[in-house]
Short mmCIF file of C-alpha atoms and ligand atoms in Angstrom, two decimals:
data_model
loop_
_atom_site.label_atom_id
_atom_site.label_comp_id
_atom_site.label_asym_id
_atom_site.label_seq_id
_atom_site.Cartn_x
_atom_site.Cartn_y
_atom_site.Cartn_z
CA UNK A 51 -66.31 44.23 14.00
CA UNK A 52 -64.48 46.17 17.05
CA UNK A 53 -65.92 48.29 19.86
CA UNK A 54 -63.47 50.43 18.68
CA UNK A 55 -65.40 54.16 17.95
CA UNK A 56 -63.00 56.63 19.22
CA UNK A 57 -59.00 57.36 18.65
CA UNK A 58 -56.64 59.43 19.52
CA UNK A 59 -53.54 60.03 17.32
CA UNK A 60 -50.37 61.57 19.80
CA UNK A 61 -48.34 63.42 17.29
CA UNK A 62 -48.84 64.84 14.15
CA UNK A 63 -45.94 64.52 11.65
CA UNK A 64 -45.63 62.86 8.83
CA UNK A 65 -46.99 59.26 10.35
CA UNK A 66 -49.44 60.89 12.76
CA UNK A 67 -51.09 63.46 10.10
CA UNK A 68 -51.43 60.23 7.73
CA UNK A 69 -53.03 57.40 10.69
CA UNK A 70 -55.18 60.36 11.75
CA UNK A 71 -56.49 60.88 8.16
CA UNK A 72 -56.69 57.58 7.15
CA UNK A 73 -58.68 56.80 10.24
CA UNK A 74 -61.24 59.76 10.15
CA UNK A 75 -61.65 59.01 6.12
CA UNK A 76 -62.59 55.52 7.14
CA UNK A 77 -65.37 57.12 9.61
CA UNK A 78 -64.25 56.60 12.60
CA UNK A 79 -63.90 60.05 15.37
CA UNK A 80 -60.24 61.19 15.61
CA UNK A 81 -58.68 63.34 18.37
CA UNK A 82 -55.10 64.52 17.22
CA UNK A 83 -52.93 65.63 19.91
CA UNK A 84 -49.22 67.62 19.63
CA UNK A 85 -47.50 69.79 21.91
CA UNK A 86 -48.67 73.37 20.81
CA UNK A 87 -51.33 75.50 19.26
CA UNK A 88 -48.50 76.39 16.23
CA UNK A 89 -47.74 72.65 15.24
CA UNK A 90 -51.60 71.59 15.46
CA UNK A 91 -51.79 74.58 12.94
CA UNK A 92 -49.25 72.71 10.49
CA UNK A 93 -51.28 69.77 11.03
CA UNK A 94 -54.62 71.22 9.45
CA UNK A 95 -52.61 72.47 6.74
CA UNK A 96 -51.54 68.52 6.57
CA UNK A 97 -55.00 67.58 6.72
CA UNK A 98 -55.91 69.82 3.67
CA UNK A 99 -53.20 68.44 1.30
CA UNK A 100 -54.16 65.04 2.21
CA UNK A 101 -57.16 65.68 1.23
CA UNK A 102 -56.19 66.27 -2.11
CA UNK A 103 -53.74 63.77 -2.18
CA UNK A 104 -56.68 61.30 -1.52
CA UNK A 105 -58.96 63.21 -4.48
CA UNK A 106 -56.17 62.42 -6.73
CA UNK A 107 -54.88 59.25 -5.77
CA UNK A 108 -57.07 57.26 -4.16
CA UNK A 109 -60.10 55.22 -5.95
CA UNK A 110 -63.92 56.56 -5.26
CA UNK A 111 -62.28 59.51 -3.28
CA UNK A 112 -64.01 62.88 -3.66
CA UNK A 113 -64.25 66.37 -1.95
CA UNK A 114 -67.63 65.31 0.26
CA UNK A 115 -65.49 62.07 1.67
CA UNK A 116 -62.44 64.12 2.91
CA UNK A 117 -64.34 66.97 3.44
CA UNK A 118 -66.03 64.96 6.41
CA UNK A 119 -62.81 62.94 7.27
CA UNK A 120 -61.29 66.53 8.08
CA UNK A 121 -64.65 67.01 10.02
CA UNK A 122 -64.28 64.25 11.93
CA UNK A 123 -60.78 65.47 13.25
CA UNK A 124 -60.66 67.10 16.53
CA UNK A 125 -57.19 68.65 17.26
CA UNK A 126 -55.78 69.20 21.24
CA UNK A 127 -52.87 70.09 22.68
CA UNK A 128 -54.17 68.81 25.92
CA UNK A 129 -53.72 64.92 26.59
CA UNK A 130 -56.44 64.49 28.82
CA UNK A 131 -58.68 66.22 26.78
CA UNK A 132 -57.37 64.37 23.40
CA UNK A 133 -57.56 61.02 25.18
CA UNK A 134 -60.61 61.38 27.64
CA UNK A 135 -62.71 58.90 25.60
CA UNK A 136 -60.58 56.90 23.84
CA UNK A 137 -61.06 53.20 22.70
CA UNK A 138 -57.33 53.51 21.06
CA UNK A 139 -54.79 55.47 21.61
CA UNK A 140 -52.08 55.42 18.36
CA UNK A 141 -48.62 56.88 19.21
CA UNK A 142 -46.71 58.42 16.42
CA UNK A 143 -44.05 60.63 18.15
CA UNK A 144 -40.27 60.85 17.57
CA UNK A 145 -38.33 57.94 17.76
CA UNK A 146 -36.95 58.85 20.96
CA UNK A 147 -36.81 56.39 24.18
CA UNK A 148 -37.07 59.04 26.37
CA UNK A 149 -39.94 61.18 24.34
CA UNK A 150 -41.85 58.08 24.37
CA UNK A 151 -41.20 57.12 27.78
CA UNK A 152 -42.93 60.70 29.01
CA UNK A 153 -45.40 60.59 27.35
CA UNK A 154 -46.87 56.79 27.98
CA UNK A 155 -46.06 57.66 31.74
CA UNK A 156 -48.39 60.91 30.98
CA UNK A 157 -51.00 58.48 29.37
CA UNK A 158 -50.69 55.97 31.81
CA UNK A 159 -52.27 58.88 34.55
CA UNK A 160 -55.26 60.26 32.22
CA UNK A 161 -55.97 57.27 29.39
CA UNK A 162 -59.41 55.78 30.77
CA UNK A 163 -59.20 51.55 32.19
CA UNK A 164 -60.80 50.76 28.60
CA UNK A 165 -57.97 52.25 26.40
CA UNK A 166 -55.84 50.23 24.33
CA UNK A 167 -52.57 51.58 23.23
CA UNK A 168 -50.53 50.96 20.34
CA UNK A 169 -47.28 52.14 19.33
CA UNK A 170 -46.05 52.98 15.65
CA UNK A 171 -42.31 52.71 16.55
CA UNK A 172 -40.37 51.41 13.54
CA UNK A 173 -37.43 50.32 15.47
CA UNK A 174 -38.45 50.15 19.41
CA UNK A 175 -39.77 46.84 20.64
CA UNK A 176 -43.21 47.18 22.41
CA UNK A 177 -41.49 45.62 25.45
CA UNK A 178 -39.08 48.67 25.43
CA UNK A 179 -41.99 50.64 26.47
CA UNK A 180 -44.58 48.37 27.96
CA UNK A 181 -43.30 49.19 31.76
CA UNK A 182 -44.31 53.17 31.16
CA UNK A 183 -47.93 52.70 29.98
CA UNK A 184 -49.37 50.77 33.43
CA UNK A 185 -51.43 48.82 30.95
CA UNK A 186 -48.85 45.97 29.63
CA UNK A 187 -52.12 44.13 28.86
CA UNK A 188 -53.41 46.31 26.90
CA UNK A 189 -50.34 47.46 25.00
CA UNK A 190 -48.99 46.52 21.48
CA UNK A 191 -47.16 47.95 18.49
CA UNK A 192 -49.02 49.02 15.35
CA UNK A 193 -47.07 49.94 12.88
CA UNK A 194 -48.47 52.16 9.64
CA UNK A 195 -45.83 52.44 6.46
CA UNK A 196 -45.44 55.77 4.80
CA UNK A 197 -48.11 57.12 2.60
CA UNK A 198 -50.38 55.25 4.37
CA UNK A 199 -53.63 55.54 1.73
CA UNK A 200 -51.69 53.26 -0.74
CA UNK A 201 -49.20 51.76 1.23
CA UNK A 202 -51.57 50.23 3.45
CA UNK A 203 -49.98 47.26 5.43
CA UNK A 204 -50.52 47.33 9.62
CA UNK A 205 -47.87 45.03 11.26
CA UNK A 206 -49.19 44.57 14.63
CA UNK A 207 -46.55 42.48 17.31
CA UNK A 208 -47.17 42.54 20.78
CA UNK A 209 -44.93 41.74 23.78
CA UNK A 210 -45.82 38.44 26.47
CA UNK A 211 -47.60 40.15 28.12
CA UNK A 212 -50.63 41.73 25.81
CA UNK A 213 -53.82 40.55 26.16
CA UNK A 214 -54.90 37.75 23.02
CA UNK A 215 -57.99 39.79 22.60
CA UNK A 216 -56.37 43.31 22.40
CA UNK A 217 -54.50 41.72 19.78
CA UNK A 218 -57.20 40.79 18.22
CA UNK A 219 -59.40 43.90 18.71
CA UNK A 220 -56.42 45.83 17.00
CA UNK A 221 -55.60 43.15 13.54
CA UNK A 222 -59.73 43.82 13.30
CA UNK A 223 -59.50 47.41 13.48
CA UNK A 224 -56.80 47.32 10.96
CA UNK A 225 -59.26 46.01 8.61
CA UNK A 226 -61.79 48.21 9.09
CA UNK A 227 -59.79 51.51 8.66
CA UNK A 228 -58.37 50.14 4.96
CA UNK A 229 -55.13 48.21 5.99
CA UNK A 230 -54.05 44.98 5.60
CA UNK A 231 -52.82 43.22 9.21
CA UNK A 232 -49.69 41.44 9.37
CA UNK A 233 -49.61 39.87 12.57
CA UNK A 234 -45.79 39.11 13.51
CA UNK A 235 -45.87 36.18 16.18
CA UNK A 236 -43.32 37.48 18.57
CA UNK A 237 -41.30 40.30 19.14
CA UNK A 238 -38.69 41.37 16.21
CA UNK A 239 -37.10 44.56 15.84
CA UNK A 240 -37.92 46.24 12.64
CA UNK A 241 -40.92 43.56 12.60
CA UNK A 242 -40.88 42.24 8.68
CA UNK A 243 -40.69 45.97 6.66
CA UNK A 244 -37.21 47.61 8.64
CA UNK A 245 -36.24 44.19 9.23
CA UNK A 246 -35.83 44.44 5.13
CA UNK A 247 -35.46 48.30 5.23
CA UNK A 248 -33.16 49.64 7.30
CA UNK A 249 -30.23 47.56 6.39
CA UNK A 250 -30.65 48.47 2.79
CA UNK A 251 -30.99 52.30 3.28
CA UNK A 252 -27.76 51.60 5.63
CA UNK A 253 -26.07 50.48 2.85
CA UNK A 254 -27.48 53.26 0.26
CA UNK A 255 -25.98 55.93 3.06
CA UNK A 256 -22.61 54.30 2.93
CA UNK A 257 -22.16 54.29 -0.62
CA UNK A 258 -23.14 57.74 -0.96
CA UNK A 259 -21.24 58.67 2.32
CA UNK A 260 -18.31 56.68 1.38
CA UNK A 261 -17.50 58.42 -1.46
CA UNK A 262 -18.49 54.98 -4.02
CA UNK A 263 -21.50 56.73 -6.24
CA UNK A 264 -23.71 59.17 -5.94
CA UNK A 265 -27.30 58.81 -4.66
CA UNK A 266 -28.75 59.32 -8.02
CA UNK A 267 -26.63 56.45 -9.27
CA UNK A 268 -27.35 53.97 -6.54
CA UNK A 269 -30.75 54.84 -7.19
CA UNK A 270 -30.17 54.28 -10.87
CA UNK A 271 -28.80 50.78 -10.27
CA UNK A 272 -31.04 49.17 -7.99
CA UNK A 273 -33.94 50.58 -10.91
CA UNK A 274 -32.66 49.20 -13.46
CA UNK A 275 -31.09 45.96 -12.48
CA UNK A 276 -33.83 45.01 -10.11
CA UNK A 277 -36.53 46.68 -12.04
CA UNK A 278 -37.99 48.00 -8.32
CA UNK A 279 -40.18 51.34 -8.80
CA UNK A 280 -37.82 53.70 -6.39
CA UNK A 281 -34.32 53.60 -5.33
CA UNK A 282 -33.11 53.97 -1.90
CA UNK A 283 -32.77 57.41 -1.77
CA UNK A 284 -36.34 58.01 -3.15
CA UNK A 285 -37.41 56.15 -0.09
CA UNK A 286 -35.24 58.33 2.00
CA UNK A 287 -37.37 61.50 0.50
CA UNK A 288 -40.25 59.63 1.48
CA UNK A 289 -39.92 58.81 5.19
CA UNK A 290 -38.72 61.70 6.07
CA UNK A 291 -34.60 62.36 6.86
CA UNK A 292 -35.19 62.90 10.64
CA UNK A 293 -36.19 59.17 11.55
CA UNK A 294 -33.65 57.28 9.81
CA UNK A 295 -31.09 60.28 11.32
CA UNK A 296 -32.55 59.27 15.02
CA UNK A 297 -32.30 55.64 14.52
CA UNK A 298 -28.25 55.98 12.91
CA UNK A 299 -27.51 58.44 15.80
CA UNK A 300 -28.15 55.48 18.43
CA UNK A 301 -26.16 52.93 16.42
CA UNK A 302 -22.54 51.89 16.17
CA UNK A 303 -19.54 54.05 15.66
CA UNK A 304 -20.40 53.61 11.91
CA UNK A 305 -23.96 54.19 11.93
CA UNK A 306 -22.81 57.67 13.82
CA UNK A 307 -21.31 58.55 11.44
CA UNK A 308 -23.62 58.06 8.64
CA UNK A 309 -25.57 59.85 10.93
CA UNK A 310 -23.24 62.53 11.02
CA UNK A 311 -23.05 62.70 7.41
CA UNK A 312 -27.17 62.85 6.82
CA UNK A 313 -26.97 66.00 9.34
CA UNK A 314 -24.57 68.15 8.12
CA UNK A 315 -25.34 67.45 4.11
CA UNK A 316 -28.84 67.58 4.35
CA UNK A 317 -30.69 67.99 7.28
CA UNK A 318 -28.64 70.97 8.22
CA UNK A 319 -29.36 72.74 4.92
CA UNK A 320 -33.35 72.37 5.62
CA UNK A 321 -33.29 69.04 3.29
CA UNK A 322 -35.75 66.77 4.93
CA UNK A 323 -37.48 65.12 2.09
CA UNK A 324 -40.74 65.39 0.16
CA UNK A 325 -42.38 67.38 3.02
CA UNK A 326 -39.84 70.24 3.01
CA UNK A 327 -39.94 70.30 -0.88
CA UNK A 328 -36.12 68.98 -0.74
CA UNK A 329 -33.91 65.70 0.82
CA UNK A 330 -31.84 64.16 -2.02
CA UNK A 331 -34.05 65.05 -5.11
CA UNK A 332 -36.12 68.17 -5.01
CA UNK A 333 -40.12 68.41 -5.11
CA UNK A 334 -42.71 70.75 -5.35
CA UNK A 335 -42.94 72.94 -2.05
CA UNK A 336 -45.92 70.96 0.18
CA UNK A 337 -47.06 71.82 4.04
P1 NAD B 7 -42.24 63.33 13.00
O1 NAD B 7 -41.02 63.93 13.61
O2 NAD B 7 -42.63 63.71 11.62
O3 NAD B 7 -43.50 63.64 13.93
C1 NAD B 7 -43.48 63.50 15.31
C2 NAD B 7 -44.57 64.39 15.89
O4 NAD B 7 -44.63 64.16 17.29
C3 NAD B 7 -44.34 65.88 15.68
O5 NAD B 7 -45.54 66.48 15.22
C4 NAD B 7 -43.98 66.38 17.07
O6 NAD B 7 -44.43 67.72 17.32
C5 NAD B 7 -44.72 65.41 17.93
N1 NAD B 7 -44.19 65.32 19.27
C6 NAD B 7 -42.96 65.59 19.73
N2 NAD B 7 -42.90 65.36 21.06
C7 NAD B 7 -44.12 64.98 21.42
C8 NAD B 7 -44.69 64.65 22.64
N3 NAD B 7 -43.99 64.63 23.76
N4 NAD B 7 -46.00 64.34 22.63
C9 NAD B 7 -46.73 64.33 21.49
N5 NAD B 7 -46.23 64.65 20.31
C10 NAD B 7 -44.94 64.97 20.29
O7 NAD B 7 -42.05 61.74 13.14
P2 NAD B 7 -42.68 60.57 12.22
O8 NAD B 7 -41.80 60.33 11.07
O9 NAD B 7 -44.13 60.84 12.03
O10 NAD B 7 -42.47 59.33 13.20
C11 NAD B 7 -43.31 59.12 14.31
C12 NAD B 7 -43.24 57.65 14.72
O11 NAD B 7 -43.68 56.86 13.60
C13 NAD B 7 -41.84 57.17 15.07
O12 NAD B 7 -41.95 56.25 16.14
C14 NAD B 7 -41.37 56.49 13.81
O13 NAD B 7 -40.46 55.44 14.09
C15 NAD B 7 -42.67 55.91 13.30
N6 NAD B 7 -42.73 55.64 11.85
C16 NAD B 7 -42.26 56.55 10.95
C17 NAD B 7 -42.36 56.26 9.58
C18 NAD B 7 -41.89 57.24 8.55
O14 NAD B 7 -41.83 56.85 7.37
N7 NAD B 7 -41.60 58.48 8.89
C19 NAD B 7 -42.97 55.08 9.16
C20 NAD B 7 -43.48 54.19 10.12
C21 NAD B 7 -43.35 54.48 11.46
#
Protein backbone atom coordinates (compact mmCIF):
# COMPACT_ATOMS: atom_id res chain seq x y z
CA UNK A 1 0.00 0.00 0.00
CA UNK A 2 0.79 3.88 -0.84
CA UNK A 3 -0.67 7.09 0.57
CA UNK A 4 -1.01 7.71 -2.81
CA UNK A 5 -5.09 8.80 -3.42
CA UNK A 6 -4.89 11.61 -5.78
CA UNK A 7 -3.05 12.24 -9.40
CA UNK A 8 -2.72 14.50 -11.72
CA UNK A 9 -1.90 13.56 -15.36
CA UNK A 10 -0.16 17.00 -17.30
CA UNK A 11 -1.00 16.31 -20.86
CA UNK A 12 -3.34 14.41 -22.61
CA UNK A 13 -2.10 12.70 -25.82
CA UNK A 14 -1.67 9.53 -26.60
CA UNK A 15 0.49 8.58 -23.20
CA UNK A 16 -1.41 11.01 -20.98
CA UNK A 17 -5.13 9.94 -22.17
CA UNK A 18 -3.86 6.18 -21.54
CA UNK A 19 -1.92 6.78 -17.63
CA UNK A 20 -5.01 8.89 -16.89
CA UNK A 21 -7.38 6.00 -17.81
CA UNK A 22 -5.52 3.33 -16.62
CA UNK A 23 -5.22 5.09 -13.31
CA UNK A 24 -8.94 6.18 -12.78
CA UNK A 25 -10.01 2.39 -14.02
CA UNK A 26 -7.83 1.17 -11.22
CA UNK A 27 -9.89 3.57 -8.71
CA UNK A 28 -7.83 5.94 -7.91
CA UNK A 29 -9.12 10.16 -8.47
CA UNK A 30 -7.52 11.61 -11.64
CA UNK A 31 -7.13 15.33 -12.53
CA UNK A 32 -6.07 15.65 -16.31
CA UNK A 33 -4.58 18.85 -17.20
CA UNK A 34 -3.73 20.35 -21.04
CA UNK A 35 -3.41 23.70 -22.27
CA UNK A 36 -7.02 24.55 -23.55
CA UNK A 37 -10.71 23.97 -23.26
CA UNK A 38 -10.54 22.46 -27.23
CA UNK A 39 -7.76 19.75 -26.53
CA UNK A 40 -9.39 18.68 -23.03
CA UNK A 41 -12.43 18.19 -25.45
CA UNK A 42 -10.32 15.62 -27.64
CA UNK A 43 -9.37 14.10 -24.50
CA UNK A 44 -13.02 13.01 -23.39
CA UNK A 45 -13.51 11.82 -26.75
CA UNK A 46 -10.12 9.72 -25.81
CA UNK A 47 -11.60 8.72 -22.70
CA UNK A 48 -14.75 7.28 -24.48
CA UNK A 49 -12.85 5.06 -26.99
CA UNK A 50 -10.78 3.79 -24.28
CA UNK A 51 -13.45 2.81 -22.77
CA UNK A 52 -14.35 0.55 -25.33
CA UNK A 53 -11.06 -0.43 -26.06
CA UNK A 54 -10.97 -1.75 -22.39
CA UNK A 55 -14.73 -3.54 -22.94
CA UNK A 56 -13.15 -5.32 -25.74
CA UNK A 57 -9.80 -6.04 -24.79
CA UNK A 58 -9.26 -6.19 -21.47
CA UNK A 59 -10.33 -9.29 -19.08
CA UNK A 60 -13.47 -8.67 -16.50
CA UNK A 61 -13.85 -5.16 -18.17
CA UNK A 62 -17.42 -3.94 -18.60
CA UNK A 63 -19.47 -0.68 -19.23
CA UNK A 64 -20.13 -0.03 -15.16
CA UNK A 65 -16.04 -0.27 -14.61
CA UNK A 66 -15.15 2.40 -17.29
CA UNK A 67 -18.17 4.05 -16.92
CA UNK A 68 -16.86 5.10 -13.32
CA UNK A 69 -13.12 5.27 -14.42
CA UNK A 70 -14.41 8.16 -16.84
CA UNK A 71 -16.23 9.42 -13.62
CA UNK A 72 -13.43 9.55 -11.73
CA UNK A 73 -11.64 11.91 -14.32
CA UNK A 74 -11.62 15.51 -13.62
CA UNK A 75 -10.28 17.57 -16.61
CA UNK A 76 -8.46 21.37 -16.07
CA UNK A 77 -6.77 23.55 -18.01
CA UNK A 78 -5.63 25.29 -14.91
CA UNK A 79 -2.39 23.80 -13.15
CA UNK A 80 -3.07 24.92 -9.86
CA UNK A 81 -6.39 23.80 -9.91
CA UNK A 82 -5.37 20.25 -11.63
CA UNK A 83 -2.55 19.84 -9.11
CA UNK A 84 -3.93 21.53 -5.83
CA UNK A 85 -4.19 18.13 -4.05
CA UNK A 86 -2.02 15.97 -5.56
CA UNK A 87 -0.10 12.94 -4.02
CA UNK A 88 1.50 12.42 -7.75
CA UNK A 89 1.92 14.39 -10.31
CA UNK A 90 2.59 12.16 -13.85
CA UNK A 91 4.04 14.27 -16.73
CA UNK A 92 3.25 13.15 -20.19
CA UNK A 93 3.96 16.24 -22.41
CA UNK A 94 6.01 16.56 -25.63
CA UNK A 95 9.33 15.46 -25.66
CA UNK A 96 10.62 18.83 -25.62
CA UNK A 97 13.49 20.15 -23.09
CA UNK A 98 12.19 23.36 -23.09
CA UNK A 99 8.21 22.34 -22.86
CA UNK A 100 9.18 20.35 -19.98
CA UNK A 101 11.39 22.74 -18.43
CA UNK A 102 8.19 25.39 -18.20
CA UNK A 103 6.16 23.53 -17.07
CA UNK A 104 8.10 21.72 -13.91
CA UNK A 105 9.23 25.43 -13.16
CA UNK A 106 5.23 26.16 -13.26
CA UNK A 107 4.75 23.05 -10.92
CA UNK A 108 7.51 23.74 -8.86
CA UNK A 109 5.38 27.30 -7.73
CA UNK A 110 1.75 25.61 -7.20
CA UNK A 111 2.46 21.54 -6.61
CA UNK A 112 1.78 21.25 -2.68
CA UNK A 113 5.35 20.15 -0.23
CA UNK A 114 3.71 16.50 -0.34
CA UNK A 115 3.73 16.00 -4.18
CA UNK A 116 5.81 13.58 -5.83
CA UNK A 117 6.57 13.99 -9.43
CA UNK A 118 7.35 11.64 -12.03
CA UNK A 119 8.25 12.02 -15.51
CA UNK A 120 7.23 9.67 -18.53
CA UNK A 121 10.09 10.93 -20.81
CA UNK A 122 11.23 8.10 -23.08
CA UNK A 123 14.49 9.60 -23.90
CA UNK A 124 15.26 12.57 -21.20
CA UNK A 125 17.15 11.54 -18.10
CA UNK A 126 15.31 12.57 -14.84
CA UNK A 127 18.50 14.51 -14.00
CA UNK A 128 17.88 16.58 -17.23
CA UNK A 129 15.00 18.00 -15.46
CA UNK A 130 15.44 17.53 -11.76
CA UNK A 131 16.93 21.31 -11.32
CA UNK A 132 13.31 22.81 -12.68
CA UNK A 133 10.95 20.96 -10.28
CA UNK A 134 12.53 22.48 -6.70
CA UNK A 135 11.77 19.02 -5.41
CA UNK A 136 14.97 16.84 -6.65
CA UNK A 137 13.93 14.63 -3.70
CA UNK A 138 10.95 13.98 -4.65
CA UNK A 139 11.46 13.59 -8.38
CA UNK A 140 11.81 10.43 -10.62
CA UNK A 141 10.98 9.08 -14.05
CA UNK A 142 8.03 6.75 -14.61
CA UNK A 143 7.80 5.58 -17.66
CA UNK A 144 4.29 3.87 -19.15
CA UNK A 145 4.72 1.88 -22.75
CA UNK A 146 2.09 2.41 -25.36
CA UNK A 147 -1.27 0.86 -25.00
CA UNK A 148 -0.81 0.90 -21.60
CA UNK A 149 -3.94 -1.68 -20.51
CA UNK A 150 -1.93 -4.61 -22.08
CA UNK A 151 1.34 -3.37 -22.34
CA UNK A 152 1.65 -2.80 -18.81
CA UNK A 153 5.39 -2.50 -17.72
CA UNK A 154 6.38 0.87 -15.38
CA UNK A 155 10.20 1.43 -15.55
CA UNK A 156 10.80 3.71 -12.77
CA UNK A 157 14.81 5.24 -12.54
CA UNK A 158 15.52 8.01 -10.48
CA UNK A 159 18.49 10.43 -10.40
CA UNK A 160 21.12 10.68 -6.94
CA UNK A 161 19.34 12.65 -5.62
CA UNK A 162 15.56 11.09 -5.14
CA UNK A 163 14.48 10.17 -2.03
CA UNK A 164 14.73 5.88 -1.40
CA UNK A 165 11.20 6.10 -0.20
CA UNK A 166 9.69 8.14 -3.14
CA UNK A 167 11.13 5.45 -5.04
CA UNK A 168 9.56 3.19 -3.30
CA UNK A 169 6.15 4.90 -2.86
CA UNK A 170 6.12 5.07 -6.79
CA UNK A 171 7.39 0.92 -7.79
CA UNK A 172 4.21 0.36 -5.10
CA UNK A 173 1.91 2.50 -6.85
CA UNK A 174 2.85 0.86 -10.02
CA UNK A 175 1.44 -2.21 -8.65
CA UNK A 176 -1.55 -1.07 -7.54
CA UNK A 177 -2.74 0.72 -10.77
CA UNK A 178 -2.10 -2.80 -12.95
CA UNK A 179 1.65 -2.44 -14.01
CA UNK A 180 4.47 -4.33 -13.52
CA UNK A 181 7.67 -2.10 -11.94
CA UNK A 182 10.95 -2.40 -13.41
CA UNK A 183 13.15 -0.61 -11.24
CA UNK A 184 16.41 0.43 -13.34
CA UNK A 185 19.29 1.00 -10.68
CA UNK A 186 20.77 4.12 -12.08
CA UNK A 187 20.27 6.48 -14.64
CA UNK A 188 20.21 5.11 -18.47
CA UNK A 189 18.86 6.83 -21.32
CA UNK A 190 16.11 4.98 -22.96
CA UNK A 191 16.08 2.96 -19.49
CA UNK A 192 15.73 -0.97 -20.74
CA UNK A 193 12.58 -0.56 -23.55
CA UNK A 194 14.28 2.56 -26.00
CA UNK A 195 17.48 1.36 -24.88
CA UNK A 196 16.22 -1.80 -27.23
CA UNK A 197 13.79 0.45 -29.23
CA UNK A 198 14.98 3.28 -30.62
CA UNK A 199 17.99 1.92 -32.30
CA UNK A 200 15.91 -0.61 -34.08
CA UNK A 201 13.17 1.81 -35.37
CA UNK A 202 16.47 3.93 -36.38
CA UNK A 203 17.42 1.34 -38.44
CA UNK A 204 13.72 0.48 -39.87
CA UNK A 205 13.73 4.49 -40.92
CA UNK A 206 16.96 4.09 -42.77
CA UNK A 207 16.08 1.26 -44.77
CA UNK A 208 12.93 2.68 -45.78
CA UNK A 209 14.56 6.21 -46.10
CA UNK A 210 17.50 4.87 -47.83
CA UNK A 211 15.86 3.63 -50.58
CA UNK A 212 16.80 -0.51 -49.44
CA UNK A 213 12.94 -1.92 -49.02
CA UNK A 214 9.93 -0.73 -48.34
CA UNK A 215 8.33 -0.51 -44.87
CA UNK A 216 5.95 -3.24 -45.58
CA UNK A 217 8.90 -5.46 -46.44
CA UNK A 218 11.07 -4.69 -43.47
CA UNK A 219 8.09 -5.35 -41.61
CA UNK A 220 7.65 -8.58 -43.51
CA UNK A 221 11.16 -9.74 -42.66
CA UNK A 222 11.62 -9.14 -39.15
CA UNK A 223 7.84 -11.28 -38.99
CA UNK A 224 8.78 -13.90 -40.51
CA UNK A 225 12.36 -14.58 -39.74
CA UNK A 226 12.07 -13.64 -36.13
CA UNK A 227 8.56 -14.79 -35.77
CA UNK A 228 7.93 -11.27 -33.53
CA UNK A 229 4.06 -10.23 -33.65
CA UNK A 230 4.68 -6.56 -35.38
CA UNK A 231 7.32 -5.13 -37.48
CA UNK A 232 8.95 -1.90 -36.97
CA UNK A 233 6.81 0.13 -38.75
CA UNK A 234 3.67 -1.30 -36.98
CA UNK A 235 5.30 0.01 -33.88
CA UNK A 236 5.83 3.29 -35.54
CA UNK A 237 1.76 3.41 -36.10
CA UNK A 238 1.58 2.69 -32.61
CA UNK A 239 3.59 5.35 -30.74
CA UNK A 240 2.60 7.86 -32.57
CA UNK A 241 5.01 9.59 -35.61
CA UNK A 242 5.51 12.88 -33.65
CA UNK A 243 7.78 11.42 -30.74
CA UNK A 244 10.15 9.41 -32.60
CA UNK A 245 10.16 12.73 -35.21
CA UNK A 246 11.16 14.96 -31.91
CA UNK A 247 13.70 12.62 -30.66
CA UNK A 248 15.49 12.20 -34.62
CA UNK A 249 15.19 16.04 -34.96
CA UNK A 250 17.72 16.47 -31.89
CA UNK A 251 20.11 13.78 -33.15
CA UNK A 252 23.04 13.65 -35.52
CA UNK A 253 23.27 14.94 -39.01
CA UNK A 254 21.80 11.47 -39.91
CA UNK A 255 19.14 11.18 -37.49
CA UNK A 256 18.05 14.83 -39.08
CA UNK A 257 17.60 13.61 -41.72
CA UNK A 258 15.56 10.64 -41.08
CA UNK A 259 13.82 13.16 -39.35
CA UNK A 260 13.45 15.09 -42.30
CA UNK A 261 12.27 12.26 -44.22
CA UNK A 262 9.36 11.14 -41.45
CA UNK A 263 8.11 14.94 -41.88
CA UNK A 264 7.72 15.54 -45.25
CA UNK A 265 6.41 11.74 -46.22
CA UNK A 266 4.18 11.38 -43.53
CA UNK A 267 3.68 13.68 -40.96
CA UNK A 268 3.20 16.44 -43.44
CA UNK A 269 0.42 14.57 -45.26
CA UNK A 270 -1.62 14.24 -41.75
CA UNK A 271 -0.01 10.53 -41.35
CA UNK A 272 0.55 10.20 -37.68
CA UNK A 273 -0.31 6.67 -36.95
CA UNK A 274 -3.20 4.66 -35.51
CA UNK A 275 -4.69 7.80 -33.85
CA UNK A 276 -5.09 9.79 -37.10
CA UNK A 277 -6.47 6.62 -38.86
CA UNK A 278 -3.09 6.68 -41.07
CA UNK A 279 1.12 6.57 -40.49
CA UNK A 280 2.58 3.77 -42.68
CA UNK A 281 -0.46 1.33 -42.87
CA UNK A 282 -3.93 2.74 -42.69
CA UNK A 283 -6.66 2.09 -39.84
CA UNK A 284 -10.02 2.71 -39.08
CA UNK A 285 -10.61 6.57 -38.37
CA UNK A 286 -10.38 6.79 -34.17
CA UNK A 287 -10.43 10.23 -31.90
P1 LIG B 1 1.52 13.81 -27.42
O1 LIG B 1 2.07 14.85 -28.34
O2 LIG B 1 0.55 12.81 -27.95
O3 LIG B 1 0.81 14.52 -26.18
C1 LIG B 1 1.37 15.58 -25.49
C2 LIG B 1 0.25 16.34 -24.80
O4 LIG B 1 0.84 17.36 -24.00
C3 LIG B 1 -0.72 17.02 -25.76
O5 LIG B 1 -2.05 16.77 -25.35
C4 LIG B 1 -0.39 18.50 -25.62
O6 LIG B 1 -1.52 19.36 -25.78
C5 LIG B 1 0.11 18.55 -24.21
N1 LIG B 1 0.95 19.69 -23.93
C6 LIG B 1 1.69 20.43 -24.77
N2 LIG B 1 2.33 21.41 -24.10
C7 LIG B 1 1.94 21.29 -22.83
C8 LIG B 1 2.22 22.00 -21.68
N3 LIG B 1 3.04 23.04 -21.67
N4 LIG B 1 1.60 21.59 -20.55
C9 LIG B 1 0.77 20.53 -20.53
N5 LIG B 1 0.47 19.82 -21.61
C10 LIG B 1 1.06 20.20 -22.74
O7 LIG B 1 2.80 13.09 -26.77
P2 LIG B 1 2.91 11.60 -26.18
O8 LIG B 1 3.26 10.67 -27.27
O9 LIG B 1 1.75 11.33 -25.30
O10 LIG B 1 4.24 11.76 -25.31
C11 LIG B 1 4.22 12.41 -24.06
C12 LIG B 1 5.42 11.95 -23.25
O11 LIG B 1 5.34 10.53 -23.07
C13 LIG B 1 6.77 12.23 -23.91
O12 LIG B 1 7.69 12.58 -22.91
C14 LIG B 1 7.13 10.90 -24.54
O13 LIG B 1 8.53 10.73 -24.61
C15 LIG B 1 6.54 9.94 -23.53
N6 LIG B 1 6.22 8.60 -24.04
C16 LIG B 1 5.58 8.43 -25.24
C17 LIG B 1 5.27 7.14 -25.67
C18 LIG B 1 4.54 6.91 -26.96
O14 LIG B 1 4.46 5.73 -27.38
N7 LIG B 1 3.97 7.91 -27.59
C19 LIG B 1 5.57 6.04 -24.86
C20 LIG B 1 6.19 6.25 -23.62
C21 LIG B 1 6.51 7.54 -23.23
Amino acid sequence: MTNIDKVTILGTGVMGSQIAFQIAYSGFDVSAYDINEEILEQARKKFAHLAAVYEKEVPNANSDKTAKAIARISLSSNLADAVADADIVIEAVPEVLEIKRDIYEKLAKVAPAKTILATNSSTLLPSDMKDFTGRPDRFLAMHFANMIWKLNTAEIMGTPDTDPAVFDTVVAFASQIGMVPIPIHKEKAGYVLNSLLVPWLNAAADLAAGGYAEPEDVDKVWHIATGAPLGPFQIYDIIGLKTPYNILSHGDAHEQKLAAWLKENYIDKGKLGISTGAGFYTYPKQV
